[in-house]
Amino acid sequence: MALPNLMLIAVFTYRPLVANIQYSILDWTLGAETARVVGLANYIEFFTSDDASRVLGTTLAFTVFTVGLSMALGLLVALALNTKVRGTTFARSAVFAPFVLSGVGVGLVWMFIFDPGYGALAWILRAGGLASPQWFNDPQLALSMVVIVYVWKNLGYCAVVYLAGLQSLPGDVMEAAALDGAGGIRRFWSISLPLLSPTTFFLLITTILSSLQAFDLIRIMTPLGNGTSTLIYEAYLQAFGAYNRAGYSAAISVILFVILLVVTVVQIRFVEKKVHYS
Amino acid sequence: MSAPTPMAVVDMESQAPDAHPPPHPRALSKANLARTLAGGYVPLVLATLMVFLPLAWMVLSSLKTPSEIVTTELKILPEQFYADNYVQATTTVPFGQFFLNSAIVTFVGSGVKVLLAILTAYALVFVRFPFKKAIFVLVLVALMVPPQVSILPNFILVAGMGGKNTLWGIILPGLGTAFGTFLLRQHFLTLPGSLLEAAELDGAGHWRRLWQIVAPVSLPSIATVALVTIVNEWNDYIWPLIITDRPDTMTLPVGLTLLQNSEGNTGSGWGILMAGAVLVIIPVLVVFAMLQRYIVAGLTQGSVAN
C-alpha cells in the first residue's frame, strides 16, 4: 500500500542526495557523454575562488534580511490582528494571501512597480523630488529589491503563526500583569515575547529553511543573478545557465544540503531538549 | 512555498480567537472609540492595503493602453478598459496551451499525490508490517529535503528516460509525498480504535475499512492536503522550467517567463505582462478566497506549540 509512495520518495528525494555527491567529484559538462573524475577539485575551486565569498555572502545577506524582516514585521502584523474588532478574520486571510500566490506572477508585478522609468515607486519618488534608483543594475539594490518582495510574499505566514501563538497565551497571566499595572508595551516585552519563544524558534528555523530554497523571485526579477546569486541560484546557473557545469553545480548543491542539514539537526536537538509539546 | 517542518500538529482553527477576552470591559466612550480606531482598525487596514495595493495595481495596469503605461505622469485608473493586453498576452505565446498544461499537471499530479498520501498514511497507522517506525522516519526526513537540491540528478534521470518536454516528465518526480503522508498520518492517529473494530469483526479487509470508514470521516484533513497540494502544483516553477524548453509542454509560470522574454524589454510590454500575471494569480486567489480556512490551516500546520 505504501510501496509506490516510498519508492517515489527513494528515487526522487533520496537518490539525488547520493547522486549529487557522485557528480560533485566530476568535471562534467551537462549533456556530454564523458566526464573526468577530479576528486575534490570542484569544492576546492568554490572555496578558493571569489565564488565562496560572493555566493556565501549573498546567501547570508539574503537569509538574514528575509528572515529578520519577515519575522519582525510578521509579529507586528500579528499584534495588529490580535484584537477583537470586526474584520480581523478577513485581514488575517488577506495578509496570508501572497504566500500562496505564484512567485513568477508576484515577481512580475513587483518588477513593474520597481521599474525606474514607468514604475509606481519611481513616480512616488519623483513626486518627492527624488530620482528612482537603478534597482536592476546595481547588485546591492537588486538584492534589496528581491528581499523586499520576498518579505512581502512571506510575512503573512509569520503573522498567522505568531497570531496563533499570541492567542494561545494564558489569559490569566496577562490579566494579572494588567492588574499589577503593567502597560501594554511592558506586558509585550516581559510576558508575551518570552512566552512566544517556542513560536519564534519554530519560525526562525522554517523561515531560514525556506529562504535558503528561494528561487522563483530571484529567477524572475534578476535572471542573471547579478547581486542575487544565492547557493541555490548559483547551483542552478552553473548547471542550467550558460556554463552547463554539472559537476560544479552538484558540489554547490552538496554544500547547500549540508547547511540545510545543520539547521535541521539544530532544530531537532533543540526541540527535544527545550520545547515541550503535548 | 515549502511545506513546514513538523513539530506538533494542532488544528489552527480549533483555537477559538475569542478564548481570551480583553482584561478590561469596554465602554462606548469617545476615548475608547478613538483608541479602538487607532489601536484596532488603522493597523488592520494598513496591513490589508499593503497586500491589496500591489495586486490592485496589477489588475489596473493590465487594463491600460501602452501610452497610459509609458508615461511619467501616474494615472491610477485606466481611461477605458483596454482588453488588448489580454489578447496580446494570450496570442504572443500559446497561453491556452500553458493553461491546459498547468491544469493537467495540477489535476493529475495532485490527484495521484493525495491518493498516495492516503494509502501510505493508512498503512503507517493501521497495517502491521516490519520496519514501520524506520519507514516513517524516512518519510519524515524526506519532508526536510528541499526539492531544489535534487533538480540536477532528477533532470539527468528524467531526461534520460525521455521525459524532457513531456507532461509526465513534469509530473513524475514530484509524485512522492512526504507532506501529505505526514499530515494524514497525524490525523489518522487521532481516530478512535473503536471506529474500526466493528468493521474488523465484520471481516472487512483493509481496502474496505479505508474507503468506507477512515477516508469518509477524514474528509476535512484530506481536503486540506488536497488544496495545499493543488496550490503548490499550480505554482511550481523550478522543475517545469528545467524539464521543458518547448512551448507545447510549458506550464503557466514557465510560459509567463517566455512572455517576459518577449515583452520584458519594452516599457509598453508591462501591460501585457500584467495581464499574464493576472491570469496566473487570479485563479489561485479565487480558490484561496473560497477555501482559505483549509489552506491556511494546512500550510501552518505543525506551527503551534502547546
Coordinates of C-alpha atoms in Angstrom, one line a residue:
Chain A
M1 CA 0.0 0.0 0.0
A2 CA 2.7 2.4 1.0
L3 CA 5.2 1.0 -1.5
P4 CA 4.6 3.3 -4.6
N5 CA 5.0 6.4 -2.5
L6 CA 8.0 5.1 -0.7
M7 CA 9.7 4.1 -4.0
L8 CA 9.0 7.6 -5.5
I9 CA 10.5 9.2 -2.4
A10 CA 13.5 6.9 -2.6
V11 CA 14.1 7.6 -6.3
F12 CA 13.4 11.3 -6.5
T13 CA 14.3 12.5 -3.0
Y14 CA 17.0 10.3 -1.5
R15 CA 18.8 9.1 -4.7
P16 CA 19.6 12.7 -5.8
L17 CA 21.4 13.3 -2.5
V18 CA 23.8 10.5 -3.3
A19 CA 23.9 11.3 -7.0
N20 CA 24.9 14.9 -6.2
I21 CA 27.9 13.7 -4.2
Q22 CA 28.9 11.4 -7.2
Y23 CA 28.5 14.2 -9.7
S24 CA 30.3 16.7 -7.5
I25 CA 33.7 14.9 -8.0
L26 CA 33.4 15.1 -11.8
D27 CA 34.5 17.6 -14.3
W28 CA 31.4 17.1 -16.4
T29 CA 29.6 19.3 -19.0
L30 CA 25.9 18.7 -18.8
G31 CA 24.9 16.7 -21.8
A32 CA 28.4 15.4 -22.6
E33 CA 29.0 11.7 -23.0
T34 CA 32.1 11.6 -20.9
A35 CA 33.2 13.1 -17.6
R36 CA 36.5 13.2 -15.8
V37 CA 36.9 12.4 -12.1
V38 CA 38.6 15.3 -10.5
G39 CA 38.2 14.5 -6.8
L40 CA 37.6 17.5 -4.6
A41 CA 38.6 20.0 -7.3
N42 CA 35.1 21.4 -7.6
Y43 CA 34.9 22.1 -3.8
I44 CA 38.5 23.5 -3.8
E45 CA 37.6 25.8 -6.7
F46 CA 34.5 27.0 -4.9
F47 CA 36.2 27.7 -1.6
T48 CA 39.4 29.3 -3.1
S49 CA 37.8 31.4 -5.8
D50 CA 35.7 34.6 -5.5
D51 CA 32.7 32.4 -5.7
A52 CA 32.8 31.4 -2.0
S53 CA 32.7 34.9 -0.6
R54 CA 30.3 36.2 -3.3
V55 CA 27.8 33.3 -3.1
L56 CA 28.0 32.6 0.6
G57 CA 27.9 36.4 1.3
T58 CA 24.8 36.8 -0.8
T59 CA 23.2 33.8 0.7
L60 CA 23.9 35.0 4.2
A61 CA 22.7 38.6 3.5
F62 CA 19.5 37.3 1.8
T63 CA 18.8 34.8 4.6
V64 CA 19.4 37.3 7.5
F65 CA 17.4 40.1 6.0
T66 CA 14.4 38.0 4.7
V67 CA 14.2 36.0 8.0
G68 CA 14.7 39.0 10.2
L69 CA 12.3 41.3 8.4
S70 CA 9.6 38.6 7.8
M71 CA 9.6 37.7 11.5
A72 CA 9.7 41.2 12.9
L73 CA 7.0 42.5 10.5
G74 CA 5.0 39.3 10.9
L75 CA 5.0 39.8 14.7
L76 CA 3.9 43.4 14.2
V77 CA 1.0 42.3 11.9
A78 CA 0.1 39.6 14.3
L79 CA -0.2 42.1 17.2
A80 CA -2.4 44.3 14.9
L81 CA -4.5 41.3 14.1
N82 CA -4.8 40.2 17.8
T83 CA -7.7 42.5 18.5
K84 CA -11.4 41.9 19.0
V85 CA -12.5 44.4 16.3
R86 CA -14.5 43.2 13.4
G87 CA -12.7 42.2 10.2
T88 CA -9.7 40.5 11.8
T89 CA -10.6 37.2 10.1
F90 CA -10.7 38.9 6.7
A91 CA -7.4 40.8 7.4
R92 CA -5.7 37.6 8.5
S93 CA -6.6 35.9 5.2
A94 CA -5.7 38.9 3.2
V95 CA -2.2 39.2 4.8
F96 CA -1.7 35.4 4.3
A97 CA -2.7 35.5 0.6
P98 CA 0.6 36.5 -1.0
F99 CA 2.1 33.3 0.5
V100 CA 0.0 31.1 -1.8
L101 CA 0.5 33.2 -5.0
S102 CA 2.8 32.2 -7.8
G103 CA 6.3 33.6 -7.3
V104 CA 6.6 34.2 -11.0
G105 CA 3.4 36.3 -11.1
V106 CA 4.3 38.2 -7.9
G107 CA 7.8 38.8 -9.2
L108 CA 6.5 40.4 -12.4
V109 CA 4.1 42.6 -10.6
W110 CA 6.8 44.0 -8.4
M111 CA 9.3 44.4 -11.3
F112 CA 6.8 46.8 -12.8
I113 CA 6.4 48.6 -9.5
F114 CA 10.2 48.9 -9.2
D115 CA 10.7 49.9 -12.9
P116 CA 12.9 53.0 -12.7
G117 CA 11.2 54.5 -15.8
Y118 CA 7.5 53.8 -15.5
G119 CA 7.1 52.1 -12.2
A120 CA 4.7 53.3 -9.4
L121 CA 7.6 53.6 -7.0
A122 CA 9.6 55.8 -9.4
W123 CA 6.5 58.0 -9.6
I124 CA 6.2 58.3 -5.9
L125 CA 9.9 59.2 -5.6
R126 CA 9.6 61.8 -8.4
A127 CA 6.6 63.3 -6.5
G128 CA 9.0 63.7 -3.6
G129 CA 11.7 65.2 -5.9
L130 CA 13.9 62.1 -5.9
A131 CA 15.2 60.1 -8.9
S132 CA 14.5 56.4 -8.9
P133 CA 17.5 54.2 -8.0
Q134 CA 18.6 51.7 -10.7
W135 CA 17.1 48.7 -8.9
F136 CA 18.0 46.2 -11.6
N137 CA 21.6 47.3 -12.5
D138 CA 23.1 47.9 -9.1
P139 CA 23.9 44.4 -7.5
Q140 CA 23.2 45.6 -3.9
L141 CA 19.9 47.3 -4.9
A142 CA 18.9 44.3 -6.8
L143 CA 19.4 42.2 -3.7
S144 CA 17.4 44.7 -1.6
M145 CA 14.6 44.6 -4.1
V146 CA 14.3 40.9 -4.1
V147 CA 14.5 40.9 -0.3
I148 CA 11.6 43.4 -0.1
V149 CA 9.4 41.3 -2.4
Y150 CA 10.3 38.1 -0.7
V151 CA 9.3 39.6 2.7
W152 CA 6.1 40.9 1.2
K153 CA 5.2 37.5 0.0
N154 CA 6.2 35.6 3.1
L155 CA 5.5 37.7 6.1
G156 CA 1.8 36.7 6.2
Y157 CA 3.0 33.2 7.1
C158 CA 4.9 34.5 10.1
A159 CA 2.0 36.7 11.0
V160 CA -0.5 33.9 11.1
V161 CA 1.8 31.6 13.0
Y162 CA 2.6 34.4 15.5
L163 CA -1.1 35.2 15.8
A164 CA -1.9 31.6 16.8
G165 CA 0.9 31.8 19.3
L166 CA -0.5 35.0 20.8
Q167 CA -4.0 33.6 21.0
S168 CA -2.7 30.6 22.9
L169 CA -1.0 32.7 25.6
P170 CA -2.5 32.1 29.0
G171 CA -5.2 34.8 29.6
D172 CA -4.9 34.8 33.4
V173 CA -1.2 35.7 33.3
M174 CA -1.9 38.7 31.1
E175 CA -4.8 39.7 33.2
A176 CA -2.7 39.5 36.4
A177 CA 0.0 41.6 34.8
A178 CA -2.5 44.2 33.7
L179 CA -4.0 44.4 37.2
D180 CA -0.4 44.9 38.6
G181 CA -0.3 48.0 36.4
A182 CA 2.0 46.7 33.6
G183 CA 1.3 48.7 30.4
G184 CA 0.7 47.2 27.0
I185 CA 4.3 47.6 25.9
R186 CA 5.7 46.3 29.2
R187 CA 3.4 43.3 29.0
F188 CA 4.6 42.5 25.5
W189 CA 8.3 42.6 26.3
S190 CA 8.2 40.9 29.7
I191 CA 5.4 38.4 29.2
S192 CA 4.2 37.8 25.6
L193 CA 7.6 37.7 23.9
P194 CA 9.3 35.3 26.3
L195 CA 6.2 33.1 26.2
L196 CA 6.3 33.2 22.5
S197 CA 9.8 31.9 22.3
P198 CA 8.8 28.4 21.1
T199 CA 6.9 30.0 18.2
T200 CA 9.8 32.3 17.5
F201 CA 12.2 29.4 17.4
F202 CA 9.9 27.4 15.1
L203 CA 9.5 30.4 12.7
L204 CA 13.3 31.0 12.8
I205 CA 14.0 27.5 11.6
T206 CA 11.2 27.3 9.0
T207 CA 11.9 30.7 7.5
I208 CA 15.7 30.0 7.4
L209 CA 15.0 26.8 5.5
S210 CA 12.6 28.4 3.0
S211 CA 14.9 31.4 2.5
L212 CA 17.8 29.0 1.6
Q213 CA 15.5 27.5 -1.0
A214 CA 14.1 30.7 -2.5
F215 CA 14.3 30.5 -6.3
D216 CA 11.2 31.8 -8.1
L217 CA 11.5 35.5 -7.3
I218 CA 15.3 35.6 -7.9
R219 CA 14.9 33.8 -11.3
I220 CA 12.2 36.2 -12.5
M221 CA 13.4 39.5 -11.1
T222 CA 17.2 39.0 -11.6
P223 CA 17.7 36.2 -14.2
L224 CA 21.5 36.8 -14.3
G225 CA 21.8 36.6 -10.6
N226 CA 23.6 40.0 -10.6
G227 CA 24.0 40.5 -6.8
T228 CA 21.4 37.9 -6.0
S229 CA 23.2 34.6 -6.6
T230 CA 22.5 32.6 -3.5
L231 CA 23.7 29.0 -3.2
I232 CA 20.5 27.6 -4.8
Y233 CA 20.6 30.1 -7.6
E234 CA 24.3 29.6 -8.3
A235 CA 23.8 25.9 -8.5
Y236 CA 21.0 26.5 -11.0
L237 CA 23.1 28.9 -13.1
Q238 CA 26.1 26.7 -13.2
A239 CA 24.2 23.7 -14.5
F240 CA 21.4 25.3 -16.5
G241 CA 22.7 28.8 -17.2
A242 CA 25.4 29.5 -19.7
Y243 CA 28.1 27.1 -18.3
N244 CA 26.5 23.6 -18.1
R245 CA 28.9 22.7 -15.4
A246 CA 27.1 19.8 -13.9
G247 CA 29.9 18.7 -11.5
Y248 CA 30.5 22.2 -10.1
S249 CA 26.7 22.7 -9.7
A250 CA 26.4 19.4 -7.9
A251 CA 29.2 20.4 -5.5
I252 CA 27.3 23.7 -4.7
S253 CA 24.2 21.6 -4.1
V254 CA 26.0 19.4 -1.7
I255 CA 27.3 22.5 0.2
L256 CA 23.7 23.8 0.4
F257 CA 22.4 20.4 1.6
V258 CA 25.0 20.3 4.3
I259 CA 23.9 23.7 5.5
L260 CA 20.2 22.7 5.4
L261 CA 21.1 19.6 7.3
V262 CA 22.9 21.5 10.1
V263 CA 19.9 23.8 10.5
T264 CA 17.5 20.8 10.7
V265 CA 19.7 19.0 13.2
V266 CA 19.9 22.1 15.4
Q267 CA 16.1 22.2 15.2
I268 CA 15.6 18.6 16.2
R269 CA 18.1 18.8 19.1
F270 CA 16.5 22.0 20.4
V271 CA 13.0 20.7 20.2
E272 CA 13.9 17.5 22.1
K273 CA 15.7 19.5 24.9
K274 CA 13.9 22.7 25.4
V275 CA 10.5 22.9 23.9
H276 CA 7.6 20.9 25.4
Y277 CA 4.9 19.6 23.2
S278 CA 1.9 17.8 24.4
Chain B
M1 CA 6.3 28.0 -0.6
S2 CA 7.6 24.9 1.2
A3 CA 5.9 22.5 3.5
P4 CA 6.5 23.5 7.0
T5 CA 8.6 21.2 9.2
P6 CA 6.6 19.1 11.6
M7 CA 6.8 19.8 15.3
A8 CA 3.4 19.2 16.8
V9 CA 0.2 19.2 14.9
V10 CA -2.6 21.4 16.2
D11 CA -5.6 22.4 14.2
M12 CA -5.3 26.1 14.0
E13 CA -9.0 26.6 13.6
S14 CA -9.8 24.8 16.8
Q15 CA -8.2 27.7 18.6
A16 CA -11.1 29.9 19.2
P17 CA -10.0 33.5 18.6
D18 CA -12.3 34.7 21.4
A19 CA -10.8 32.4 24.0
H20 CA -9.3 35.3 26.0
P21 CA -11.4 38.4 26.4
P22 CA -9.5 41.6 27.0
P23 CA -8.8 42.3 30.6
H24 CA -11.0 45.5 30.7
P25 CA -14.5 45.6 29.6
R26 CA -15.0 48.4 27.1
A27 CA -17.5 51.1 27.5
L28 CA -18.6 53.0 24.5
S29 CA -17.0 56.3 25.2
K30 CA -15.4 58.7 22.8
A31 CA -11.9 58.0 24.2
N32 CA -12.4 54.3 23.7
L33 CA -13.7 54.7 20.2
A34 CA -10.6 56.7 19.3
R35 CA -8.4 54.0 20.9
T36 CA -10.2 51.3 19.1
L37 CA -9.7 53.1 15.8
A38 CA -6.0 53.8 16.4
G39 CA -5.2 50.5 18.0
G40 CA -7.5 48.3 16.1
Y41 CA -8.6 49.4 12.7
V42 CA -5.8 51.6 11.5
P43 CA -3.1 48.8 11.7
L44 CA -5.6 46.3 10.3
V45 CA -6.4 48.5 7.3
L46 CA -2.7 49.3 6.7
A47 CA -1.8 45.6 6.8
T48 CA -4.6 44.7 4.3
L49 CA -3.7 47.6 2.0
M50 CA -0.1 46.5 2.0
V51 CA -1.3 43.3 0.3
F52 CA -4.0 44.7 -1.9
L53 CA -2.4 47.7 -3.4
P54 CA 0.2 45.8 -5.5
L55 CA -2.4 43.3 -6.6
A56 CA -4.9 46.1 -7.5
W57 CA -2.1 47.9 -9.4
M58 CA -1.5 44.7 -11.4
V59 CA -5.2 44.5 -12.4
L60 CA -5.5 48.2 -13.2
S61 CA -2.3 48.2 -15.2
S62 CA -3.4 45.2 -17.2
L63 CA -6.3 47.3 -18.4
K64 CA -4.2 50.3 -19.5
T65 CA -3.2 51.3 -23.0
P66 CA 0.6 51.3 -23.8
S67 CA 0.5 55.1 -23.7
E68 CA -1.1 55.2 -20.3
I69 CA 1.7 52.9 -19.1
V70 CA 4.6 54.6 -20.8
T71 CA 4.1 57.9 -19.1
T72 CA 5.9 59.8 -16.3
E73 CA 2.5 61.0 -15.0
L74 CA 0.9 58.4 -12.9
K75 CA -2.6 57.6 -13.9
I76 CA -4.3 55.4 -11.3
L77 CA -7.3 54.3 -13.2
P78 CA -7.3 53.4 -16.9
E79 CA -9.3 55.7 -19.0
Q80 CA -11.2 52.8 -20.5
F81 CA -11.0 49.1 -20.1
Y82 CA -8.4 48.2 -22.7
A83 CA -8.6 44.4 -23.2
D84 CA -5.9 44.3 -25.9
N85 CA -3.2 43.4 -23.3
Y86 CA -5.1 40.2 -22.7
V87 CA -5.3 39.5 -26.4
Q88 CA -1.6 40.1 -26.8
A89 CA -0.7 38.1 -23.7
T90 CA -2.6 35.1 -24.9
T91 CA -1.5 35.2 -28.6
T92 CA 2.1 36.2 -28.4
V93 CA 2.7 33.0 -26.6
P94 CA 0.3 29.9 -26.6
F95 CA -1.3 30.8 -23.4
G96 CA -4.2 28.5 -23.9
Q97 CA -1.8 25.6 -24.2
F98 CA 0.0 26.7 -21.0
F99 CA -3.3 26.9 -19.1
L100 CA -4.3 23.4 -20.3
N101 CA -0.8 22.0 -19.4
S102 CA -1.0 23.6 -16.0
A103 CA -4.5 22.3 -15.4
I104 CA -3.5 18.7 -16.4
V105 CA -0.3 18.8 -14.4
T106 CA -2.1 20.2 -11.3
F107 CA -5.1 17.8 -11.6
V108 CA -3.2 14.6 -12.3
G109 CA -0.2 15.5 -10.1
S110 CA -2.3 16.4 -7.0
G111 CA -4.8 13.6 -7.6
V112 CA -2.1 10.9 -7.5
K113 CA -0.3 12.6 -4.7
V114 CA -3.3 12.8 -2.4
L115 CA -4.2 9.1 -3.2
L116 CA -0.6 8.0 -2.4
A117 CA -0.7 10.1 0.8
I118 CA -4.0 8.4 1.9
L119 CA -2.6 4.9 1.2
T120 CA 0.7 5.5 2.9
A121 CA -0.8 7.1 5.9
Y122 CA -3.3 4.3 6.3
A123 CA -0.6 1.7 6.0
L124 CA 1.6 3.5 8.6
V125 CA -1.2 3.7 11.1
F126 CA -3.5 0.7 10.6
V127 CA -1.5 -2.0 8.9
R128 CA 1.1 -4.1 10.8
F129 CA 4.3 -4.6 8.9
P130 CA 8.0 -4.8 9.8
F131 CA 10.3 -1.7 10.0
K132 CA 7.3 0.6 10.2
K133 CA 8.9 3.0 12.5
A134 CA 12.1 3.2 10.4
I135 CA 10.0 3.8 7.3
F136 CA 8.1 6.6 9.0
V137 CA 11.4 8.2 9.9
L138 CA 12.5 8.1 6.3
V139 CA 9.2 9.8 5.3
L140 CA 9.8 12.4 8.0
V141 CA 13.4 13.1 6.9
A142 CA 12.2 13.4 3.2
L143 CA 10.0 16.2 4.4
M144 CA 13.1 18.2 5.2
V145 CA 14.9 17.6 1.9
P146 CA 14.1 20.5 -0.4
P147 CA 13.3 19.6 -4.0
Q148 CA 15.7 22.3 -5.1
V149 CA 18.8 20.3 -4.2
S150 CA 17.5 17.4 -6.3
I151 CA 16.9 19.1 -9.6
L152 CA 20.2 18.2 -11.3
P153 CA 20.1 14.5 -10.6
N154 CA 16.4 14.3 -11.3
F155 CA 16.9 16.2 -14.6
I156 CA 19.5 13.7 -15.7
L157 CA 17.3 10.8 -14.7
V158 CA 14.1 12.0 -16.2
A159 CA 15.7 13.4 -19.4
G160 CA 17.4 10.1 -19.8
M161 CA 14.0 8.4 -19.6
G162 CA 12.8 10.6 -22.4
G163 CA 10.8 12.8 -20.1
K164 CA 12.1 16.1 -21.4
N165 CA 9.2 18.3 -22.8
T166 CA 6.6 15.8 -21.7
L167 CA 3.8 16.3 -19.2
W168 CA 4.6 13.0 -17.4
G169 CA 8.2 14.3 -17.1
I170 CA 6.9 17.4 -15.3
I171 CA 4.6 15.3 -13.0
L172 CA 6.6 12.2 -12.1
P173 CA 9.4 13.5 -9.8
G174 CA 7.0 15.3 -7.5
L175 CA 4.6 12.5 -7.0
G176 CA 6.1 11.0 -3.9
T177 CA 4.6 12.9 -1.0
A178 CA 6.0 13.2 2.5
F179 CA 4.0 16.3 3.4
G180 CA 0.6 14.7 2.8
T181 CA 1.6 11.4 4.3
F182 CA 2.7 13.1 7.4
L183 CA -0.4 15.3 7.9
L184 CA -2.8 12.4 7.2
R185 CA -0.9 10.1 9.5
Q186 CA -1.2 12.6 12.3
H187 CA -5.0 12.8 11.7
F188 CA -5.5 9.0 11.4
L189 CA -3.8 8.6 14.7
T190 CA -6.5 10.6 16.4
L191 CA -9.3 8.3 15.1
P192 CA -10.8 6.2 17.9
G193 CA -9.9 2.5 17.6
S194 CA -13.5 1.5 18.2
L195 CA -14.3 3.0 14.8
L196 CA -12.5 0.1 13.0
E197 CA -13.2 -2.7 15.5
A198 CA -16.7 -3.3 14.3
A199 CA -15.6 -3.4 10.7
E200 CA -12.8 -5.7 11.6
L201 CA -15.3 -8.1 13.3
D202 CA -17.4 -8.0 10.2
G203 CA -14.4 -9.3 8.3
A204 CA -13.9 -6.1 6.2
G205 CA -10.4 -6.0 4.7
H206 CA -8.1 -3.0 4.8
W207 CA -9.3 -1.7 1.5
R208 CA -12.9 -1.5 2.6
R209 CA -12.0 -0.2 6.0
L210 CA -10.0 2.6 4.4
W211 CA -12.6 3.7 1.8
Q212 CA -15.8 3.1 3.8
I213 CA -14.7 4.3 7.2
V214 CA -11.4 6.0 7.5
A215 CA -11.5 8.2 4.4
P216 CA -15.0 9.5 4.8
V217 CA -14.5 10.6 8.4
S218 CA -11.2 12.3 7.4
L219 CA -12.6 14.4 4.6
P220 CA -11.6 17.8 6.1
S221 CA -8.0 16.7 6.5
I222 CA -7.9 15.1 3.1
A223 CA -9.3 18.4 1.7
T224 CA -6.6 20.4 3.4
V225 CA -3.9 18.2 2.0
A226 CA -5.5 18.3 -1.5
L227 CA -5.8 22.1 -1.5
V228 CA -2.2 22.7 -0.4
T229 CA -1.0 20.2 -3.0
I230 CA -3.1 21.8 -5.8
V231 CA -1.8 25.3 -5.0
N232 CA 1.8 24.0 -4.9
E233 CA 1.5 22.2 -8.2
W234 CA -0.1 25.2 -9.9
N235 CA 2.7 27.5 -8.7
D236 CA 5.6 25.0 -9.1
Y237 CA 8.3 26.7 -11.1
I238 CA 11.9 25.4 -10.9
W239 CA 11.2 21.8 -12.1
P240 CA 8.9 22.6 -15.1
L241 CA 11.3 25.4 -16.0
I242 CA 14.2 22.9 -16.3
I243 CA 12.4 20.0 -17.8
T244 CA 10.6 21.9 -20.6
D245 CA 12.0 24.2 -23.2
R246 CA 9.3 24.0 -25.9
P247 CA 6.1 26.0 -25.5
D248 CA 3.8 23.0 -26.2
T249 CA 4.6 21.4 -22.8
M250 CA 5.2 24.5 -20.7
T251 CA 3.1 25.3 -17.6
L252 CA 1.8 28.7 -16.9
P253 CA 4.6 30.0 -14.7
V254 CA 7.2 28.9 -17.3
G255 CA 5.1 30.3 -20.1
L256 CA 5.0 33.6 -18.2
T257 CA 8.8 33.6 -18.3
L258 CA 8.6 33.1 -22.1
L259 CA 6.2 36.1 -22.3
Q260 CA 8.6 38.1 -20.1
N261 CA 11.5 37.3 -22.5
S262 CA 9.5 38.7 -25.5
E263 CA 7.8 41.6 -23.8
G264 CA 10.0 42.5 -20.9
N265 CA 12.4 44.9 -22.5
T266 CA 9.8 47.3 -23.8
G267 CA 8.1 49.8 -21.5
S268 CA 4.7 49.2 -23.2
G269 CA 5.1 45.5 -22.6
W270 CA 4.2 45.9 -18.9
G271 CA 0.5 46.0 -19.6
I272 CA 0.8 42.7 -21.4
L273 CA 2.9 41.2 -18.6
M274 CA 0.4 42.4 -16.0
A275 CA -2.4 40.7 -18.0
G276 CA -0.3 37.5 -17.9
A277 CA 0.3 37.8 -14.2
V278 CA -3.5 38.3 -13.6
L279 CA -4.2 35.1 -15.5
V280 CA -1.7 33.2 -13.3
I281 CA -2.5 34.8 -9.9
I282 CA -6.3 35.3 -10.0
P283 CA -7.3 31.6 -10.2
V284 CA -5.3 30.8 -7.0
L285 CA -6.6 34.0 -5.4
V286 CA -10.2 32.9 -6.1
V287 CA -9.6 29.4 -4.7
F288 CA -7.9 30.9 -1.7
A289 CA -10.7 33.3 -1.0
M290 CA -13.2 30.5 -1.0
L291 CA -11.3 27.9 0.9
Q292 CA -8.8 30.0 2.9
R293 CA -9.7 28.3 6.2
Y294 CA -8.4 24.9 5.0
I295 CA -5.4 26.3 3.1
V296 CA -4.1 28.5 6.0
A297 CA -4.6 25.6 8.4
G298 CA -2.8 23.2 6.1
L299 CA 0.2 25.5 5.4
T300 CA 0.7 26.5 9.1
Q301 CA 0.0 23.0 10.4
G302 CA 2.6 22.0 12.9
S303 CA 3.4 25.5 13.9
V304 CA 1.6 25.8 17.2
A305 CA 3.4 24.6 20.2
N306 CA 1.2 23.7 23.1

